[in-house]
PDB file of C-alpha atoms in Angstrom:
ATOM      1  CA  GLU E   1      79.068 110.895  87.017  1.00 53.00           C
ATOM      2  CA  THR E   2      80.719 114.111  86.212  1.00 68.00           C
ATOM      3  CA  GLY E   3      84.203 114.422  87.590  1.00 88.00           C
ATOM      4  CA  VAL E   4      86.181 117.892  89.269  1.00 93.00           C
ATOM      5  CA  THR E   5      86.123 120.867  86.802  1.00 95.00           C
ATOM      6  CA  GLN E   6      88.446 123.911  87.518  1.00 97.00           C
ATOM      7  CA  SER E   7      88.280 126.981  85.786  1.00 97.00           C
ATOM      8  CA  PRO E   8      89.894 128.951  83.762  1.00 97.00           C
ATOM      9  CA  THR E   9      92.831 126.154  82.744  1.00 96.00           C
ATOM     10  CA  HIS E  10      95.275 129.090  82.063  1.00 96.00           C
ATOM     11  CA  LEU E  11      95.542 132.344  83.846  1.00 96.00           C
ATOM     12  CA  ILE E  12      98.240 135.268  83.396  1.00 98.00           C
ATOM     13  CA  LYS E  13      98.213 138.026  86.091  1.00 98.00           C
ATOM     14  CA  THR E  14     100.582 140.955  86.884  1.00 98.00           C
ATOM     15  CA  ARG E  15     101.683 141.200  90.616  1.00 98.00           C
ATOM     16  CA  GLY E  16      99.859 142.759  92.964  1.00 98.00           C
ATOM     17  CA  GLN E  17      96.795 141.743  91.208  1.00 98.00           C
ATOM     18  CA  GLN E  18      93.967 139.528  92.582  1.00 98.00           C
ATOM     19  CA  VAL E  19      92.848 136.080  90.874  1.00 98.00           C
ATOM     20  CA  THR E  20      89.661 133.988  91.762  1.00 98.00           C
ATOM     21  CA  LEU E  21      89.799 130.174  90.837  1.00 98.00           C
ATOM     22  CA  ARG E  22      86.980 128.453  90.416  1.00 98.00           C
ATOM     23  CA  CYS E  23      86.428 124.643  91.110  1.00 97.00           C
ATOM     24  CA  SER E  24      83.504 122.151  90.938  1.00 95.00           C
ATOM     25  CA  SER E  25      83.313 118.999  93.287  1.00 89.00           C
ATOM     26  CA  GLN E  26      82.305 115.667  91.782  1.00 85.00           C
ATOM     27  CA  SER E  27      78.831 114.663  92.003  1.00 82.00           C
ATOM     28  CA  GLY E  28      78.032 113.462  95.516  1.00 80.00           C
ATOM     29  CA  HIS E  29      81.040 115.226  97.239  1.00 84.00           C
ATOM     30  CA  ASN E  30      80.683 117.275  99.905  1.00 86.00           C
ATOM     31  CA  THR E  31      84.482 118.171 100.383  1.00 88.00           C
ATOM     32  CA  VAL E  32      86.436 120.441  98.439  1.00 91.00           C
ATOM     33  CA  SER E  33      90.570 120.667  98.812  1.00 92.00           C
ATOM     34  CA  TRP E  34      92.919 122.708  97.473  1.00 95.00           C
ATOM     35  CA  TYR E  35      96.556 122.527  96.711  1.00 95.00           C
ATOM     36  CA  GLN E  36      99.171 124.506  94.975  1.00 97.00           C
ATOM     37  CA  GLN E  37     102.129 122.379  93.094  1.00 96.00           C
ATOM     38  CA  ALA E  38     104.937 124.227  91.961  1.00 94.00           C
ATOM     39  CA  LEU E  39     106.870 122.986  88.661  1.00 91.00           C
ATOM     40  CA  GLY E  40     108.865 119.913  89.615  1.00 88.00           C
ATOM     41  CA  GLN E  41     107.315 119.535  93.132  1.00 92.00           C
ATOM     42  CA  GLY E  42     104.324 117.401  94.644  1.00 93.00           C
ATOM     43  CA  PRO E  43     100.985 119.381  95.744  1.00 93.00           C
ATOM     44  CA  GLN E  44     101.232 121.128  98.662  1.00 94.00           C
ATOM     45  CA  PHE E  45      97.866 121.912 100.715  1.00 92.00           C
ATOM     46  CA  ILE E  46      96.236 125.030 101.126  1.00 95.00           C
ATOM     47  CA  PHE E  47      92.896 124.533 102.662  1.00 93.00           C
ATOM     48  CA  GLN E  48      89.890 122.542 102.615  1.00 90.00           C
ATOM     49  CA  TYR E  49      86.227 123.189 102.798  1.00 91.00           C
ATOM     50  CA  TYR E  50      83.548 121.333 104.405  1.00 87.00           C
ATOM     51  CA  ARG E  51      80.083 122.049 104.003  1.00 86.00           C
ATOM     52  CA  GLU E  52      80.779 125.898 103.649  1.00 90.00           C
ATOM     53  CA  GLU E  53      83.081 125.778 106.380  1.00 91.00           C
ATOM     54  CA  GLU E  54      87.240 126.353 106.161  1.00 91.00           C
ATOM     55  CA  ASN E  55      88.413 122.218 107.611  1.00 85.00           C
ATOM     56  CA  GLY E  56      91.770 122.782 107.872  1.00 86.00           C
ATOM     57  CA  ARG E  57      94.558 125.041 106.558  1.00 90.00           C
ATOM     58  CA  GLY E  58      98.295 124.153 105.626  1.00 90.00           C
ATOM     59  CA  ASN E  59     101.216 127.135 105.883  1.00 92.00           C
ATOM     60  CA  PHE E  60      99.455 129.578 103.341  1.00 96.00           C
ATOM     61  CA  PRO E  61      99.425 133.287 104.291  1.00 97.00           C
ATOM     62  CA  PRO E  62      95.873 134.913 104.954  1.00 97.00           C
ATOM     63  CA  ARG E  63      96.106 136.706 101.179  1.00 98.00           C
ATOM     64  CA  PHE E  64      94.920 132.835 100.292  1.00 98.00           C
ATOM     65  CA  SER E  65      91.129 132.160 101.074  1.00 97.00           C
ATOM     66  CA  GLY E  66      88.674 130.488  99.687  1.00 96.00           C
ATOM     67  CA  LEU E  67      84.725 129.802 100.145  1.00 96.00           C
ATOM     68  CA  GLN E  68      82.335 127.087  99.197  1.00 96.00           C
ATOM     69  CA  PHE E  69      79.022 127.590  97.958  1.00 94.00           C
ATOM     70  CA  PRO E  70      75.489 125.463  99.073  1.00 93.00           C
ATOM     71  CA  ASN E  71      76.197 123.342  95.630  1.00 91.00           C
ATOM     72  CA  TYR E  72      79.599 122.085  97.359  1.00 91.00           C
ATOM     73  CA  SER E  73      81.540 124.319  94.344  1.00 94.00           C
ATOM     74  CA  SER E  74      84.581 126.108  95.595  1.00 96.00           C
ATOM     75  CA  GLU E  75      86.604 129.244  94.666  1.00 98.00           C
ATOM     76  CA  LEU E  76      90.542 130.283  95.553  1.00 98.00           C
ATOM     77  CA  ASN E  77      90.795 133.808  95.699  1.00 98.00           C
ATOM     78  CA  VAL E  78      94.657 134.707  95.999  1.00 98.00           C
ATOM     79  CA  ASN E  79      94.978 138.622  97.052  1.00 98.00           C
ATOM     80  CA  ALA E  80      98.377 141.055  96.223  1.00 98.00           C
ATOM     81  CA  LEU E  81      99.767 138.206  94.127  1.00 98.00           C
ATOM     82  CA  GLU E  82     103.401 137.363  94.030  1.00 98.00           C
ATOM     83  CA  LEU E  83     105.708 136.049  91.522  1.00 97.00           C
ATOM     84  CA  ASP E  84     106.257 133.133  93.711  1.00 97.00           C
ATOM     85  CA  ASP E  85     102.704 132.167  93.326  1.00 98.00           C
ATOM     86  CA  SER E  86     102.955 131.365  89.716  1.00 97.00           C
ATOM     87  CA  ALA E  87     101.712 127.579  90.186  1.00 97.00           C
ATOM     88  CA  LEU E  88      99.136 124.561  88.745  1.00 97.00           C
ATOM     89  CA  TYR E  89      96.622 125.015  91.539  1.00 98.00           C
ATOM     90  CA  LEU E  90      94.662 122.261  92.241  1.00 96.00           C
ATOM     91  CA  CYS E  91      91.211 120.988  93.377  1.00 95.00           C
ATOM     92  CA  ALA E  92      90.466 117.740  94.876  1.00 92.00           C
ATOM     93  CA  SER E  93      86.878 116.529  96.165  1.00 89.00           C
ATOM     94  CA  SER E  94      85.809 113.867  98.311  1.00 83.00           C
ATOM     95  CA  LEU E  95      82.909 112.173  99.597  1.00 77.00           C
ATOM     96  CA  ARG E  96      83.171 114.085 103.196  1.00 68.00           C
ATOM     97  CA  ALA E  97      85.886 114.566 105.400  1.00 56.00           C
ATOM     98  CA  GLY E  98      86.756 113.182 108.449  1.00 51.00           C
ATOM     99  CA  THR E  99      87.350 109.898 106.560  1.00 52.00           C
ATOM    100  CA  ASN E 100      89.869 108.542 104.817  1.00 53.00           C
ATOM    101  CA  TYR E 101      88.613 108.367 101.200  1.00 61.00           C
ATOM    102  CA  GLY E 102      90.725 108.948  98.467  1.00 66.00           C
ATOM    103  CA  TYR E 103      89.709 111.851  96.575  1.00 79.00           C
ATOM    104  CA  THR E 104      89.274 113.348  92.984  1.00 86.00           C
ATOM    105  CA  PHE E 105      91.492 115.872  91.420  1.00 91.00           C
ATOM    106  CA  GLY E 106      90.370 118.101  88.752  1.00 94.00           C
ATOM    107  CA  SER E 107      93.303 119.082  85.569  1.00 95.00           C
ATOM    108  CA  GLY E 108      94.115 122.187  87.337  1.00 96.00           C
ATOM    109  CA  THR E 109      94.421 126.081  86.808  1.00 97.00           C
ATOM    110  CA  ARG E 110      98.056 127.054  85.485  1.00 97.00           C
ATOM    111  CA  LEU E 111      98.619 130.794  87.055  1.00 98.00           C
ATOM    112  CA  THR E 112     101.192 132.728  85.838  1.00 97.00           C
ATOM    113  CA  VAL E 113     102.409 135.768  87.897  1.00 98.00           C
ATOM    114  CA  VAL E 114     104.524 138.419  85.630  1.00 97.00           C
TER     115      VAL E 114
ATOM    116  CA  GLY G   1     104.238 118.185 110.522  1.00 78.00           C
ATOM    117  CA  GLU G   2     104.227 115.387 108.693  1.00 86.00           C
ATOM    118  CA  ASN G   3     107.270 114.997 105.885  1.00 92.00           C
ATOM    119  CA  VAL G   4     107.356 112.614 102.749  1.00 95.00           C
ATOM    120  CA  GLU G   5     110.356 111.915 100.982  1.00 97.00           C
ATOM    121  CA  GLN G   6     110.307 110.095  97.780  1.00 97.00           C
ATOM    122  CA  HIS G   7     113.035 108.028  95.576  1.00 97.00           C
ATOM    123  CA  PRO G   8     114.239 108.212  93.005  1.00 97.00           C
ATOM    124  CA  SER G   9     112.997 111.382  91.417  1.00 97.00           C
ATOM    125  CA  THR G  10     113.550 109.845  87.818  1.00 98.00           C
ATOM    126  CA  LEU G  11     112.984 106.365  86.894  1.00 98.00           C
ATOM    127  CA  SER G  12     113.777 104.995  83.416  1.00 98.00           C
ATOM    128  CA  VAL G  13     112.806 101.379  82.551  1.00 98.00           C
ATOM    129  CA  GLN G  14     112.621  99.157  79.493  1.00 98.00           C
ATOM    130  CA  GLU G  15     109.087  98.298  78.380  1.00 98.00           C
ATOM    131  CA  GLY G  16     108.241  94.734  80.425  1.00 97.00           C
ATOM    132  CA  ASP G  17     110.886  95.335  83.333  1.00 97.00           C
ATOM    133  CA  SER G  18     109.746  96.216  87.113  1.00 98.00           C
ATOM    134  CA  ALA G  19     109.595  99.755  88.259  1.00 98.00           C
ATOM    135  CA  VAL G  20     109.901 100.552  92.215  1.00 98.00           C
ATOM    136  CA  ILE G  21     109.100 104.021  93.836  1.00 98.00           C
ATOM    137  CA  LYS G  22     109.700 104.228  97.626  1.00 98.00           C
ATOM    138  CA  CYS G  23     108.865 106.829 100.118  1.00 98.00           C
ATOM    139  CA  THR G  24     109.527 107.371 103.633  1.00 97.00           C
ATOM    140  CA  TYR G  25     107.140 109.417 106.202  1.00 96.00           C
ATOM    141  CA  SER G  26     108.060 111.082 109.614  1.00 95.00           C
ATOM    142  CA  ASP G  27     104.640 110.849 111.663  1.00 91.00           C
ATOM    143  CA  SER G  28     103.878 107.357 113.010  1.00 90.00           C
ATOM    144  CA  ALA G  29     100.411 108.673 113.589  1.00 88.00           C
ATOM    145  CA  SER G  30      99.917 108.535 109.515  1.00 89.00           C
ATOM    146  CA  ASN G  31      97.739 105.937 108.761  1.00 87.00           C
ATOM    147  CA  TYR G  32      96.700 106.490 105.036  1.00 87.00           C
ATOM    148  CA  PHE G  33      99.009 106.261 102.199  1.00 92.00           C
ATOM    149  CA  PRO G  34      97.632 107.142  98.477  1.00 91.00           C
ATOM    150  CA  TRP G  35      99.378 107.092  95.555  1.00 94.00           C
ATOM    151  CA  TYR G  36      98.594 109.236  92.410  1.00 94.00           C
ATOM    152  CA  LYS G  37      99.980 109.282  88.975  1.00 96.00           C
ATOM    153  CA  GLN G  38     100.089 112.763  87.161  1.00 96.00           C
ATOM    154  CA  GLU G  39     100.407 112.541  83.161  1.00 94.00           C
ATOM    155  CA  LEU G  40     101.067 115.933  81.570  1.00 90.00           C
ATOM    156  CA  GLY G  41      98.475 118.591  81.520  1.00 86.00           C
ATOM    157  CA  LYS G  42      96.382 116.598  84.237  1.00 89.00           C
ATOM    158  CA  GLY G  43      95.629 116.586  87.652  1.00 92.00           C
ATOM    159  CA  PRO G  44      97.063 113.629  90.255  1.00 92.00           C
ATOM    160  CA  GLN G  45      94.800 110.157  89.466  1.00 92.00           C
ATOM    161  CA  LEU G  46      94.673 107.904  92.469  1.00 90.00           C
ATOM    162  CA  ILE G  47      95.677 104.717  91.475  1.00 93.00           C
ATOM    163  CA  ILE G  48      96.410 102.873  94.708  1.00 93.00           C
ATOM    164  CA  ASP G  49      96.524 103.156  98.400  1.00 90.00           C
ATOM    165  CA  ILE G  50      96.778 101.187 101.690  1.00 91.00           C
ATOM    166  CA  ARG G  51      95.981 101.595 105.157  1.00 87.00           C
ATOM    167  CA  SER G  52      98.000 101.162 107.957  1.00 84.00           C
ATOM    168  CA  ASN G  53      96.420  97.933 109.151  1.00 84.00           C
ATOM    169  CA  VAL G  54      97.654  96.208 105.827  1.00 83.00           C
ATOM    170  CA  GLY G  55     101.066  95.560 104.983  1.00 91.00           C
ATOM    171  CA  GLU G  56     100.573  95.011 100.937  1.00 94.00           C
ATOM    172  CA  LYS G  57      98.029  95.754  98.414  1.00 94.00           C
ATOM    173  CA  LYS G  58      97.745  94.439  95.171  1.00 96.00           C
ATOM    174  CA  ASP G  59      95.505  95.804  91.780  1.00 94.00           C
ATOM    175  CA  GLN G  60      96.674  93.819  88.405  1.00 96.00           C
ATOM    176  CA  ARG G  61     100.150  94.783  87.452  1.00 97.00           C
ATOM    177  CA  ILE G  62     100.420  97.571  90.477  1.00 98.00           C
ATOM    178  CA  ALA G  63     101.078  96.333  94.252  1.00 97.00           C
ATOM    179  CA  VAL G  64     101.935  99.069  97.247  1.00 97.00           C
ATOM    180  CA  THR G  65     103.682  97.675 100.323  1.00 97.00           C
ATOM    181  CA  LEU G  66     104.057  99.344 103.883  1.00 96.00           C
ATOM    182  CA  ASN G  67     106.611  99.179 106.620  1.00 95.00           C
ATOM    183  CA  LYS G  68     105.012 100.768 109.523  1.00 93.00           C
ATOM    184  CA  THR G  69     107.922 100.197 111.798  1.00 93.00           C
ATOM    185  CA  ALA G  70     110.502 101.834 109.014  1.00 94.00           C
ATOM    186  CA  LYS G  71     107.707 104.308 108.210  1.00 95.00           C
ATOM    187  CA  HIS G  72     108.381 103.420 104.454  1.00 95.00           C
ATOM    188  CA  PHE G  73     105.907 102.017 101.971  1.00 97.00           C
ATOM    189  CA  SER G  74     106.805 101.755  98.134  1.00 98.00           C
ATOM    190  CA  LEU G  75     104.868 101.510  94.766  1.00 98.00           C
ATOM    191  CA  HIS G  76     105.724  98.346  92.641  1.00 98.00           C
ATOM    192  CA  ILE G  77     104.879  98.267  88.889  1.00 98.00           C
ATOM    193  CA  THR G  78     105.483  95.221  86.912  1.00 97.00           C
ATOM    194  CA  GLU G  79     105.233  94.238  82.868  1.00 98.00           C
ATOM    195  CA  THR G  80     105.573  98.200  82.619  1.00 98.00           C
ATOM    196  CA  GLN G  81     104.178  99.553  79.470  1.00 97.00           C
ATOM    197  CA  PRO G  82     105.156 103.072  77.757  1.00 96.00           C
ATOM    198  CA  GLU G  83     101.363 104.281  78.864  1.00 96.00           C
ATOM    199  CA  ASP G  84     102.708 104.042  82.329  1.00 97.00           C
ATOM    200  CA  SER G  85     105.322 106.959  81.500  1.00 97.00           C
ATOM    201  CA  ALA G  86     103.985 109.846  84.137  1.00 97.00           C
ATOM    202  CA  VAL G  87     104.892 111.362  87.160  1.00 97.00           C
ATOM    203  CA  TYR G  88     104.029 109.420  90.460  1.00 98.00           C
ATOM    204  CA  PHE G  89     103.591 110.883  93.715  1.00 96.00           C
ATOM    205  CA  CYS G  90     103.342 109.044  97.266  1.00 96.00           C
ATOM    206  CA  ALA G  91     101.303 110.814 100.004  1.00 93.00           C
ATOM    207  CA  ALA G  92     100.797 110.177 103.765  1.00 91.00           C
ATOM    208  CA  LEU G  93      98.064 111.444 106.063  1.00 85.00           C
ATOM    209  CA  ARG G  94      96.865 111.244 109.630  1.00 78.00           C
ATOM    210  CA  GLY G  95      93.341 109.088 109.468  1.00 63.00           C
ATOM    211  CA  ASN G  96      90.287 109.934 110.490  1.00 57.00           C
ATOM    212  CA  THR G  97      90.893 113.816 110.095  1.00 54.00           C
ATOM    213  CA  ASN G  98      90.558 114.867 106.312  1.00 53.00           C
ATOM    214  CA  ALA G  99      91.405 112.819 103.291  1.00 48.00           C
ATOM    215  CA  GLY G 100      92.258 116.417 101.949  1.00 61.00           C
ATOM    216  CA  LYS G 101      95.341 116.857 104.085  1.00 76.00           C
ATOM    217  CA  SER G 102      97.889 114.746 102.541  1.00 83.00           C
ATOM    218  CA  THR G 103     101.361 115.130 102.597  1.00 90.00           C
ATOM    219  CA  PHE G 104     103.106 114.799  99.197  1.00 93.00           C
ATOM    220  CA  GLY G 105     106.302 113.426  98.315  1.00 95.00           C
ATOM    221  CA  ASP G 106     108.107 115.662  95.480  1.00 95.00           C
ATOM    222  CA  GLY G 107     107.416 113.286  92.785  1.00 97.00           C
ATOM    223  CA  THR G 108     108.950 110.370  90.285  1.00 98.00           C
ATOM    224  CA  THR G 109     109.374 110.810  86.699  1.00 97.00           C
ATOM    225  CA  LEU G 110     109.116 107.232  85.433  1.00 98.00           C
ATOM    226  CA  THR G 111     109.779 106.832  81.514  1.00 98.00           C
ATOM    227  CA  VAL G 112     108.907 103.439  80.182  1.00 98.00           C
ATOM    228  CA  LYS G 113     111.002 102.703  76.872  1.00 96.00           C
ATOM    229  CA  PRO G 114     109.392 100.516  74.231  1.00 93.00           C
TER     230      PRO G 114
END
């Protein structure tokens, strides 16, 4: 059973650019959530995808968007990057939405905006 | 929305001693409380969880207690070992919605001295 894999592991972008982060969910998991973790803080919920539809969103602006594909893998897109977007972006997959299952995190993508 | 506060932010113990980390939450509708361990360069890993219909849960050296009336829950690690050194996060979410929408505390950096 494979875990959650994220790519790339590290990324440096310039302010104003756009970035796409990728996540492959754990085998059998159909729900993917994205989190932003700033240095020294806990993860902050960005949004969740379930069966290719957005299924809840945290307090993030529309320039944060996502996709989920038929194989349940997912992308996080961030437009018009700002310096404050520098963070560790975590993807977590769970067995299915609507239930109290714990979820499996990937190791994250470290994004640095300069 | 939910607010989770976690204390202490740093904790240093001697190998073999016990460690206790405490969290409070604000949303009385929250009914699922996972704990995560995050090692350097990795994503958070679920170590134990508790649901609101249970007051205590134990798994070898790790235990979690929940006081629904006071809206706080705690992680207890006994017989600590150097490999327990990591950042620990508590989280809370409202059940039967989505496991991905957890609200996390800001983390506790645990250092176990040999």
